[in-house]
Amino acid sequence: MNCLLVARRLQLSRPLAYRARALHSTPPWLSGHNKWSKIEKRKGANDIKKGQIYSRAFKEIALAVRSGGSADPDVNNVLAAVLKRVKTQGVPKDNIENALKKLSGDSGKGDSHLVFEAMGPGSIGLIVECLSDNPNRTIKFLSTLLKDHGARMADVKFLFRREGRVKVALEPGDGLEANLEKLVDIALDADAEDFESEDLPDGTRAVEFKCPHTSLHKLTSALTAPGVSRELLSSELVYAPLEPLEELDDEVAQSLDKLVEGIEDLDDTLRVWTTADS
């Protein structure tokens, strides 16, 4: 029998599933390419995530420098707390030093602190804080973004109260409640108006105090004095809604989330406050 005919019959006698798998197998020379494509995609996603962390770190450092009045962490407790936090997030030392140089040196003198007011979906008030070396560009980008999300510039600052907030940590242990009572007494003497506390997973008690915006430095200094608290977690000026909205319908909530996310992604944005904040 013809050898070619025998080979042809043997091939046709193989199960269909076997032949189908053979037709769809990945060529050996492409397997490495597929593996690299997956690695490349993961690397790209990680790079984007790192970029977002670094961008957020710069904004937090800028806020700390502004509220604390100095780019020197030795004299600015607020800045020292922020630097400690961003270091634990993996922000490189060079990024931190470059940020401090920009905010304290000649390269940062042209930056302007801008505050915008807007009315968002569901008549939600928004205040947007920006740091920009080109205010016209910032206004253009923000206005376009607001329009795309059905929002607009509007006078809404009367819906907010400017106030200071200082958060510190207390050591866990048997004397925790006594230390908390002492902390509250000191805070009240330094113009604190209210406070909230929560227990962290490691047993540490985090306590956040509210105060008039003019008393932020006074309260921060009092709570960071030796023997008063373990460490300063944050100290900042905020725009707090006078009457926070308790409930939002799902459609408004989703629209607001998309708008706020878009604003925060703008390079010049520092913080976004809304009347839906607690």
PDB file of C-alpha atoms in Angstrom:
ATOM      1  CA  MET A   1       0.000   0.000   0.000  1.00  0.00           C
ATOM      2  CA  ASN A   2       1.133   3.488  -0.727  1.00  0.00           C
ATOM      3  CA  CYS A   3       2.915   4.937   2.361  1.00  0.00           C
ATOM      4  CA  LEU A   4       1.273   8.340   1.906  1.00  0.00           C
ATOM      5  CA  LEU A   5      -2.177   6.722   1.861  1.00  0.00           C
ATOM      6  CA  VAL A   6      -1.445   4.826   5.126  1.00  0.00           C
ATOM      7  CA  ALA A   7      -0.296   8.015   6.840  1.00  0.00           C
ATOM      8  CA  ARG A   8      -3.441   9.819   5.682  1.00  0.00           C
ATOM      9  CA  ARG A   9      -5.702   7.062   7.082  1.00  0.00           C
ATOM     10  CA  LEU A  10      -3.881   7.100  10.447  1.00  0.00           C
ATOM     11  CA  GLN A  11      -4.342  10.843  10.707  1.00  0.00           C
ATOM     12  CA  LEU A  12      -8.087  10.645   9.994  1.00  0.00           C
ATOM     13  CA  SER A  13      -8.517   7.840  12.568  1.00  0.00           C
ATOM     14  CA  ARG A  14      -7.445  10.131  15.468  1.00  0.00           C
ATOM     15  CA  PRO A  15     -10.235  11.427  17.771  1.00  0.00           C
ATOM     16  CA  LEU A  16     -11.706  14.786  16.729  1.00  0.00           C
ATOM     17  CA  ALA A  17     -10.904  16.334  20.130  1.00  0.00           C
ATOM     18  CA  TYR A  18      -7.275  15.419  19.722  1.00  0.00           C
ATOM     19  CA  ARG A  19      -7.107  16.961  16.281  1.00  0.00           C
ATOM     20  CA  ALA A  20      -8.908  20.125  17.495  1.00  0.00           C
ATOM     21  CA  ARG A  21      -6.418  20.606  20.286  1.00  0.00           C
ATOM     22  CA  ALA A  22      -3.544  20.231  17.880  1.00  0.00           C
ATOM     23  CA  LEU A  23      -5.009  22.887  15.576  1.00  0.00           C
ATOM     24  CA  HIS A  24      -5.309  25.413  18.469  1.00  0.00           C
ATOM     25  CA  SER A  25      -2.068  24.807  20.319  1.00  0.00           C
ATOM     26  CA  THR A  26       0.190  27.807  20.919  1.00  0.00           C
ATOM     27  CA  PRO A  27       3.318  27.755  18.757  1.00  0.00           C
ATOM     28  CA  PRO A  28       6.450  27.370  20.907  1.00  0.00           C
ATOM     29  CA  TRP A  29       7.948  30.583  19.600  1.00  0.00           C
ATOM     30  CA  LEU A  30       4.888  32.585  20.889  1.00  0.00           C
ATOM     31  CA  SER A  31       4.713  31.178  24.439  1.00  0.00           C
ATOM     32  CA  GLY A  32       7.423  33.516  25.691  1.00  0.00           C
ATOM     33  CA  HIS A  33       5.675  36.478  24.048  1.00  0.00           C
ATOM     34  CA  ASN A  34       2.398  35.684  25.853  1.00  0.00           C
ATOM     35  CA  LYS A  35       4.182  35.456  29.187  1.00  0.00           C
ATOM     36  CA  TRP A  36       5.914  38.808  28.633  1.00  0.00           C
ATOM     37  CA  SER A  37       2.600  40.437  27.655  1.00  0.00           C
ATOM     38  CA  LYS A  38       1.076  39.426  30.995  1.00  0.00           C
ATOM     39  CA  ILE A  39       4.107  40.684  32.896  1.00  0.00           C
ATOM     40  CA  GLU A  40       4.049  43.932  30.936  1.00  0.00           C
ATOM     41  CA  LYS A  41       0.363  44.502  31.751  1.00  0.00           C
ATOM     42  CA  ARG A  42       0.962  43.902  35.467  1.00  0.00           C
ATOM     43  CA  LYS A  43       3.963  46.228  35.415  1.00  0.00           C
ATOM     44  CA  GLY A  44       1.926  48.933  33.692  1.00  0.00           C
ATOM     45  CA  ALA A  45      -0.833  48.676  36.301  1.00  0.00           C
ATOM     46  CA  ASN A  46       1.715  48.815  39.137  1.00  0.00           C
ATOM     47  CA  ASP A  47       3.392  51.867  37.588  1.00  0.00           C
ATOM     48  CA  ILE A  48       0.040  53.667  37.405  1.00  0.00           C
ATOM     49  CA  LYS A  49      -0.693  52.800  41.030  1.00  0.00           C
ATOM     50  CA  LYS A  50       2.723  54.064  42.139  1.00  0.00           C
ATOM     51  CA  GLY A  51       2.234  57.264  40.171  1.00  0.00           C
ATOM     52  CA  GLN A  52      -1.067  57.877  41.951  1.00  0.00           C
ATOM     53  CA  ILE A  53       0.526  57.272  45.352  1.00  0.00           C
ATOM     54  CA  TYR A  54       3.392  59.657  44.585  1.00  0.00           C
ATOM     55  CA  SER A  55       1.009  62.318  43.290  1.00  0.00           C
ATOM     56  CA  ARG A  56      -1.149  62.032  46.400  1.00  0.00           C
ATOM     57  CA  ALA A  57       1.946  62.226  48.607  1.00  0.00           C
ATOM     58  CA  PHE A  58       3.016  65.505  46.975  1.00  0.00           C
ATOM     59  CA  LYS A  59      -0.435  66.969  47.560  1.00  0.00           C
ATOM     60  CA  GLU A  60      -0.409  65.944  51.216  1.00  0.00           C
ATOM     61  CA  ILE A  61       3.065  67.422  51.674  1.00  0.00           C
ATOM     62  CA  ALA A  62       1.927  70.665  50.015  1.00  0.00           C
ATOM     63  CA  LEU A  63      -1.072  70.884  52.344  1.00  0.00           C
ATOM     64  CA  ALA A  64       1.131  70.235  55.383  1.00  0.00           C
ATOM     65  CA  VAL A  65       3.609  72.929  54.354  1.00  0.00           C
ATOM     66  CA  ARG A  66       0.789  75.411  53.833  1.00  0.00           C
ATOM     67  CA  SER A  67      -1.062  74.664  57.085  1.00  0.00           C
ATOM     68  CA  GLY A  68       2.122  74.352  59.155  1.00  0.00           C
ATOM     69  CA  GLY A  69       3.776  77.416  57.661  1.00  0.00           C
ATOM     70  CA  SER A  70       7.125  75.788  56.913  1.00  0.00           C
ATOM     71  CA  ALA A  71       8.804  73.197  54.693  1.00  0.00           C
ATOM     72  CA  ASP A  72      11.070  72.213  57.578  1.00  0.00           C
ATOM     73  CA  PRO A  73       9.722  69.138  59.424  1.00  0.00           C
ATOM     74  CA  ASP A  74      11.815  70.051  62.484  1.00  0.00           C
ATOM     75  CA  VAL A  75       9.597  73.084  63.112  1.00  0.00           C
ATOM     76  CA  ASN A  76       6.415  71.883  61.388  1.00  0.00           C
ATOM     77  CA  ASN A  77       4.815  69.009  63.321  1.00  0.00           C
ATOM     78  CA  VAL A  78       2.091  68.616  60.713  1.00  0.00           C
ATOM     79  CA  LEU A  79       4.654  68.116  57.963  1.00  0.00           C
ATOM     80  CA  ALA A  80       6.653  65.666  60.082  1.00  0.00           C
ATOM     81  CA  ALA A  81       3.538  63.500  60.534  1.00  0.00           C
ATOM     82  CA  VAL A  82       2.797  63.529  56.798  1.00  0.00           C
ATOM     83  CA  LEU A  83       6.382  62.637  55.850  1.00  0.00           C
ATOM     84  CA  LYS A  84       6.328  59.696  58.227  1.00  0.00           C
ATOM     85  CA  ARG A  85       3.110  58.418  56.674  1.00  0.00           C
ATOM     86  CA  VAL A  86       4.174  58.742  53.022  1.00  0.00           C
ATOM     87  CA  LYS A  87       7.458  56.982  53.765  1.00  0.00           C
ATOM     88  CA  THR A  88       5.533  53.964  55.039  1.00  0.00           C
ATOM     89  CA  GLN A  89       3.592  54.028  51.741  1.00  0.00           C
ATOM     90  CA  GLY A  90       6.837  53.459  49.846  1.00  0.00           C
ATOM     91  CA  VAL A  91       7.359  56.972  48.465  1.00  0.00           C
ATOM     92  CA  PRO A  92      11.083  57.266  47.561  1.00  0.00           C
ATOM     93  CA  LYS A  93      13.320  59.644  49.493  1.00  0.00           C
ATOM     94  CA  ASP A  94      14.188  61.532  46.288  1.00  0.00           C
ATOM     95  CA  ASN A  95      10.506  62.236  45.610  1.00  0.00           C
ATOM     96  CA  ILE A  96      10.046  63.632  49.096  1.00  0.00           C
ATOM     97  CA  GLU A  97      13.154  65.809  48.905  1.00  0.00           C
ATOM     98  CA  ASN A  98      12.157  67.142  45.475  1.00  0.00           C
ATOM     99  CA  ALA A  99       8.683  67.993  46.785  1.00  0.00           C
ATOM    100  CA  LEU A 100      10.105  69.893  49.751  1.00  0.00           C
ATOM    101  CA  LYS A 101      12.530  71.721  47.468  1.00  0.00           C
ATOM    102  CA  LYS A 102       9.727  72.735  45.127  1.00  0.00           C
ATOM    103  CA  LEU A 103       7.529  73.958  47.961  1.00  0.00           C
ATOM    104  CA  SER A 104      10.279  75.909  49.718  1.00  0.00           C
ATOM    105  CA  GLY A 105      12.643  77.023  46.945  1.00  0.00           C
ATOM    106  CA  ASP A 106      12.462  79.382  44.006  1.00  0.00           C
ATOM    107  CA  SER A 107      10.717  76.804  41.842  1.00  0.00           C
ATOM    108  CA  GLY A 108       7.662  76.863  44.096  1.00  0.00           C
ATOM    109  CA  LYS A 109       7.248  80.608  44.504  1.00  0.00           C
ATOM    110  CA  GLY A 110       5.041  80.904  41.453  1.00  0.00           C
ATOM    111  CA  ASP A 111       2.501  78.326  42.655  1.00  0.00           C
ATOM    112  CA  SER A 112      -0.874  79.720  43.692  1.00  0.00           C
ATOM    113  CA  HIS A 113      -3.282  78.270  46.224  1.00  0.00           C
ATOM    114  CA  LEU A 114      -6.749  78.326  44.627  1.00  0.00           C
ATOM    115  CA  VAL A 115     -10.170  77.574  46.095  1.00  0.00           C
ATOM    116  CA  PHE A 116     -13.142  76.873  43.808  1.00  0.00           C
ATOM    117  CA  GLU A 117     -16.816  76.436  44.672  1.00  0.00           C
ATOM    118  CA  ALA A 118     -19.223  74.328  42.646  1.00  0.00           C
ATOM    119  CA  MET A 119     -22.702  72.829  42.656  1.00  0.00           C
ATOM    120  CA  GLY A 120     -22.702  69.148  41.833  1.00  0.00           C
ATOM    121  CA  PRO A 121     -25.347  66.512  41.090  1.00  0.00           C
ATOM    122  CA  GLY A 122     -28.310  66.519  43.446  1.00  0.00           C
ATOM    123  CA  SER A 123     -27.471  70.107  44.517  1.00  0.00           C
ATOM    124  CA  ILE A 124     -24.407  68.845  46.392  1.00  0.00           C
ATOM    125  CA  GLY A 125     -21.997  71.644  47.262  1.00  0.00           C
ATOM    126  CA  LEU A 126     -18.291  71.154  46.528  1.00  0.00           C
ATOM    127  CA  ILE A 127     -15.169  73.073  47.478  1.00  0.00           C
ATOM    128  CA  VAL A 128     -11.988  72.260  45.564  1.00  0.00           C
ATOM    129  CA  GLU A 129      -8.528  73.286  46.781  1.00  0.00           C
ATOM    130  CA  CYS A 130      -5.772  73.435  44.161  1.00  0.00           C
ATOM    131  CA  LEU A 131      -2.093  74.287  43.956  1.00  0.00           C
ATOM    132  CA  SER A 132      -1.183  75.539  40.489  1.00  0.00           C
ATOM    133  CA  ASP A 133       1.579  77.269  38.571  1.00  0.00           C
ATOM    134  CA  ASN A 134      -0.959  78.142  35.862  1.00  0.00           C
ATOM    135  CA  PRO A 135      -4.363  79.217  37.288  1.00  0.00           C
ATOM    136  CA  ASN A 136      -5.893  79.714  33.826  1.00  0.00           C
ATOM    137  CA  ARG A 137      -5.137  76.096  32.933  1.00  0.00           C
ATOM    138  CA  THR A 138      -6.570  74.872  36.230  1.00  0.00           C
ATOM    139  CA  ILE A 139      -9.802  76.849  35.782  1.00  0.00           C
ATOM    140  CA  LYS A 140     -10.201  75.580  32.223  1.00  0.00           C
ATOM    141  CA  PHE A 141      -9.705  71.923  33.125  1.00  0.00           C
ATOM    142  CA  LEU A 142     -11.948  72.118  36.183  1.00  0.00           C
ATOM    143  CA  SER A 143     -14.738  73.973  34.360  1.00  0.00           C
ATOM    144  CA  THR A 144     -14.715  71.425  31.544  1.00  0.00           C
ATOM    145  CA  LEU A 145     -14.816  68.531  33.983  1.00  0.00           C
ATOM    146  CA  LEU A 146     -17.714  70.046  35.922  1.00  0.00           C
ATOM    147  CA  LYS A 147     -19.684  70.623  32.715  1.00  0.00           C
ATOM    148  CA  ASP A 148     -19.082  67.042  31.557  1.00  0.00           C
ATOM    149  CA  HIS A 149     -20.602  65.779  34.836  1.00  0.00           C
ATOM    150  CA  GLY A 150     -23.604  68.116  34.876  1.00  0.00           C
ATOM    151  CA  ALA A 151     -22.071  70.396  37.529  1.00  0.00           C
ATOM    152  CA  ARG A 152     -21.164  74.103  37.488  1.00  0.00           C
ATOM    153  CA  MET A 153     -19.284  76.801  39.338  1.00  0.00           C
ATOM    154  CA  ALA A 154     -21.498  78.289  42.067  1.00  0.00           C
ATOM    155  CA  ASP A 155     -21.315  80.097  45.414  1.00  0.00           C
ATOM    156  CA  VAL A 156     -21.586  77.315  48.012  1.00  0.00           C
ATOM    157  CA  LYS A 157     -19.055  78.290  50.684  1.00  0.00           C
ATOM    158  CA  PHE A 158     -21.897  79.366  52.982  1.00  0.00           C
ATOM    159  CA  LEU A 159     -22.777  75.665  53.263  1.00  0.00           C
ATOM    160  CA  PHE A 160     -19.432  74.927  54.952  1.00  0.00           C
ATOM    161  CA  ARG A 161     -17.549  75.829  58.092  1.00  0.00           C
ATOM    162  CA  ARG A 162     -13.772  76.230  58.101  1.00  0.00           C
ATOM    163  CA  GLU A 163     -12.373  74.300  61.061  1.00  0.00           C
ATOM    164  CA  GLY A 164      -9.244  72.618  62.330  1.00  0.00           C
ATOM    165  CA  ARG A 165      -8.879  68.913  63.018  1.00  0.00           C
ATOM    166  CA  VAL A 166      -6.073  67.299  64.958  1.00  0.00           C
ATOM    167  CA  LYS A 167      -5.681  63.532  65.380  1.00  0.00           C
ATOM    168  CA  VAL A 168      -3.236  61.928  67.806  1.00  0.00           C
ATOM    169  CA  ALA A 169      -2.506  58.398  69.019  1.00  0.00           C
ATOM    170  CA  LEU A 170      -2.406  57.143  72.605  1.00  0.00           C
ATOM    171  CA  GLU A 171      -0.420  54.131  73.775  1.00  0.00           C
ATOM    172  CA  PRO A 172      -2.473  51.017  74.587  1.00  0.00           C
ATOM    173  CA  GLY A 173      -2.351  49.674  78.112  1.00  0.00           C
ATOM    174  CA  ASP A 174      -3.914  49.824  81.556  1.00  0.00           C
ATOM    175  CA  GLY A 175      -3.615  53.601  81.797  1.00  0.00           C
ATOM    176  CA  LEU A 176      -5.345  54.286  78.495  1.00  0.00           C
ATOM    177  CA  GLU A 177      -8.569  55.738  79.899  1.00  0.00           C
ATOM    178  CA  ALA A 178      -6.718  57.964  82.353  1.00  0.00           C
ATOM    179  CA  ASN A 179      -4.456  59.197  79.553  1.00  0.00           C
ATOM    180  CA  LEU A 180      -7.505  59.897  77.397  1.00  0.00           C
ATOM    181  CA  GLU A 181      -9.094  61.973  80.165  1.00  0.00           C
ATOM    182  CA  LYS A 182      -5.865  63.963  80.569  1.00  0.00           C
ATOM    183  CA  LEU A 183      -5.648  64.436  76.796  1.00  0.00           C
ATOM    184  CA  VAL A 184      -9.210  65.763  76.592  1.00  0.00           C
ATOM    185  CA  ASP A 185      -8.605  68.242  79.434  1.00  0.00           C
ATOM    186  CA  ILE A 186      -5.513  69.603  77.687  1.00  0.00           C
ATOM    187  CA  ALA A 187      -7.376  69.803  74.375  1.00  0.00           C
ATOM    188  CA  LEU A 188     -10.285  71.740  75.910  1.00  0.00           C
ATOM    189  CA  ASP A 189      -7.845  74.263  77.354  1.00  0.00           C
ATOM    190  CA  ALA A 190      -6.424  74.669  73.812  1.00  0.00           C
ATOM    191  CA  ASP A 191      -9.819  75.551  72.262  1.00  0.00           C
ATOM    192  CA  ALA A 192     -10.954  72.054  71.227  1.00  0.00           C
ATOM    193  CA  GLU A 193     -14.716  71.921  70.715  1.00  0.00           C
ATOM    194  CA  ASP A 194     -15.434  68.233  70.164  1.00  0.00           C
ATOM    195  CA  PHE A 195     -13.660  64.907  69.696  1.00  0.00           C
ATOM    196  CA  GLU A 196     -14.105  61.355  68.466  1.00  0.00           C
ATOM    197  CA  SER A 197     -12.009  58.297  69.286  1.00  0.00           C
ATOM    198  CA  GLU A 198     -11.493  54.832  67.828  1.00  0.00           C
ATOM    199  CA  ASP A 199      -9.446  51.779  68.727  1.00  0.00           C
ATOM    200  CA  LEU A 200      -6.986  50.678  66.058  1.00  0.00           C
ATOM    201  CA  PRO A 201      -6.140  46.987  65.375  1.00  0.00           C
ATOM    202  CA  ASP A 202      -2.897  47.221  67.397  1.00  0.00           C
ATOM    203  CA  GLY A 203      -4.745  48.486  70.489  1.00  0.00           C
ATOM    204  CA  THR A 204      -3.744  52.117  69.956  1.00  0.00           C
ATOM    205  CA  ARG A 205      -6.452  54.704  70.643  1.00  0.00           C
ATOM    206  CA  ALA A 206      -6.752  57.335  67.893  1.00  0.00           C
ATOM    207  CA  VAL A 207      -8.436  60.571  69.020  1.00  0.00           C
ATOM    208  CA  GLU A 208      -9.490  63.347  66.648  1.00  0.00           C
ATOM    209  CA  PHE A 209     -10.318  66.837  67.943  1.00  0.00           C
ATOM    210  CA  LYS A 210     -12.165  69.677  66.205  1.00  0.00           C
ATOM    211  CA  CYS A 211     -11.367  73.328  66.815  1.00  0.00           C
ATOM    212  CA  PRO A 212     -11.859  76.810  65.291  1.00  0.00           C
ATOM    213  CA  HIS A 213      -9.598  77.258  62.261  1.00  0.00           C
ATOM    214  CA  THR A 214      -7.696  80.026  64.065  1.00  0.00           C
ATOM    215  CA  SER A 215      -6.751  77.598  66.870  1.00  0.00           C
ATOM    216  CA  LEU A 216      -5.245  74.801  64.787  1.00  0.00           C
ATOM    217  CA  HIS A 217      -1.619  75.649  65.625  1.00  0.00           C
ATOM    218  CA  LYS A 218      -2.453  76.156  69.318  1.00  0.00           C
ATOM    219  CA  LEU A 219      -4.238  72.813  69.605  1.00  0.00           C
ATOM    220  CA  THR A 220      -1.586  70.943  67.617  1.00  0.00           C
ATOM    221  CA  SER A 221       1.189  72.307  69.818  1.00  0.00           C
ATOM    222  CA  ALA A 222      -0.697  71.399  72.997  1.00  0.00           C
ATOM    223  CA  LEU A 223      -1.401  67.814  71.927  1.00  0.00           C
ATOM    224  CA  THR A 224       2.160  67.173  70.750  1.00  0.00           C
ATOM    225  CA  ALA A 225       3.831  68.440  73.921  1.00  0.00           C
ATOM    226  CA  PRO A 226       6.029  65.828  75.674  1.00  0.00           C
ATOM    227  CA  GLY A 227       4.030  63.228  77.599  1.00  0.00           C
ATOM    228  CA  VAL A 228       0.635  64.183  76.167  1.00  0.00           C
ATOM    229  CA  SER A 229       0.288  61.714  73.274  1.00  0.00           C
ATOM    230  CA  ARG A 230       2.366  59.074  71.547  1.00  0.00           C
ATOM    231  CA  GLU A 231       2.379  60.734  68.126  1.00  0.00           C
ATOM    232  CA  LEU A 232       0.608  63.169  65.848  1.00  0.00           C
ATOM    233  CA  LEU A 233      -1.365  61.385  63.122  1.00  0.00           C
ATOM    234  CA  SER A 234      -2.723  64.433  61.290  1.00  0.00           C
ATOM    235  CA  SER A 235      -3.394  68.148  61.645  1.00  0.00           C
ATOM    236  CA  GLU A 236      -5.262  70.070  58.967  1.00  0.00           C
ATOM    237  CA  LEU A 237      -7.774  72.740  58.065  1.00  0.00           C
ATOM    238  CA  VAL A 238     -10.952  71.374  56.540  1.00  0.00           C
ATOM    239  CA  TYR A 239     -14.195  72.595  55.035  1.00  0.00           C
ATOM    240  CA  ALA A 240     -16.853  70.802  57.080  1.00  0.00           C
ATOM    241  CA  PRO A 241     -20.492  70.885  55.921  1.00  0.00           C
ATOM    242  CA  LEU A 242     -22.784  72.768  58.302  1.00  0.00           C
ATOM    243  CA  GLU A 243     -25.565  70.267  57.663  1.00  0.00           C
ATOM    244  CA  PRO A 244     -24.131  66.989  56.285  1.00  0.00           C
ATOM    245  CA  LEU A 245     -26.495  65.079  54.040  1.00  0.00           C
ATOM    246  CA  GLU A 246     -27.430  61.825  55.756  1.00  0.00           C
ATOM    247  CA  GLU A 247     -28.672  59.944  52.704  1.00  0.00           C
ATOM    248  CA  LEU A 248     -28.169  60.128  48.941  1.00  0.00           C
ATOM    249  CA  ASP A 249     -30.074  58.120  46.373  1.00  0.00           C
ATOM    250  CA  ASP A 250     -27.972  55.664  44.407  1.00  0.00           C
ATOM    251  CA  GLU A 251     -27.974  57.654  41.161  1.00  0.00           C
ATOM    252  CA  VAL A 252     -26.827  60.891  42.811  1.00  0.00           C
ATOM    253  CA  ALA A 253     -24.220  59.034  44.889  1.00  0.00           C
ATOM    254  CA  GLN A 254     -22.723  57.358  41.808  1.00  0.00           C
ATOM    255  CA  SER A 255     -22.652  60.642  39.861  1.00  0.00           C
ATOM    256  CA  LEU A 256     -21.003  62.421  42.788  1.00  0.00           C
ATOM    257  CA  ASP A 257     -18.376  59.675  43.182  1.00  0.00           C
ATOM    258  CA  LYS A 258     -17.449  59.924  39.496  1.00  0.00           C
ATOM    259  CA  LEU A 259     -17.227  63.724  39.683  1.00  0.00           C
ATOM    260  CA  VAL A 260     -15.070  63.760  42.817  1.00  0.00           C
ATOM    261  CA  GLU A 261     -12.816  61.023  41.399  1.00  0.00           C
ATOM    262  CA  GLY A 262     -12.365  63.043  38.206  1.00  0.00           C
ATOM    263  CA  ILE A 263     -11.500  66.222  40.137  1.00  0.00           C
ATOM    264  CA  GLU A 264      -9.018  64.388  42.364  1.00  0.00           C
ATOM    265  CA  ASP A 265      -7.291  63.002  39.260  1.00  0.00           C
ATOM    266  CA  LEU A 266      -6.493  66.527  38.026  1.00  0.00           C
ATOM    267  CA  ASP A 267      -2.816  67.279  38.579  1.00  0.00           C
ATOM    268  CA  ASP A 268      -3.459  70.547  40.437  1.00  0.00           C
ATOM    269  CA  THR A 269      -6.067  69.263  42.912  1.00  0.00           C
ATOM    270  CA  LEU A 270      -5.162  69.182  46.593  1.00  0.00           C
ATOM    271  CA  ARG A 271      -8.452  68.313  48.274  1.00  0.00           C
ATOM    272  CA  VAL A 272     -12.163  68.053  47.496  1.00  0.00           C
ATOM    273  CA  TRP A 273     -14.833  68.736  50.118  1.00  0.00           C
ATOM    274  CA  THR A 274     -18.566  68.108  49.693  1.00  0.00           C
ATOM    275  CA  THR A 275     -21.745  68.667  51.699  1.00  0.00           C
ATOM    276  CA  ALA A 276     -22.152  64.878  51.621  1.00  0.00           C
ATOM    277  CA  ASP A 277     -19.039  64.430  53.788  1.00  0.00           C
ATOM    278  CA  SER A 278     -19.588  63.276  57.356  1.00  0.00           C
TER     279      SER A 278
END
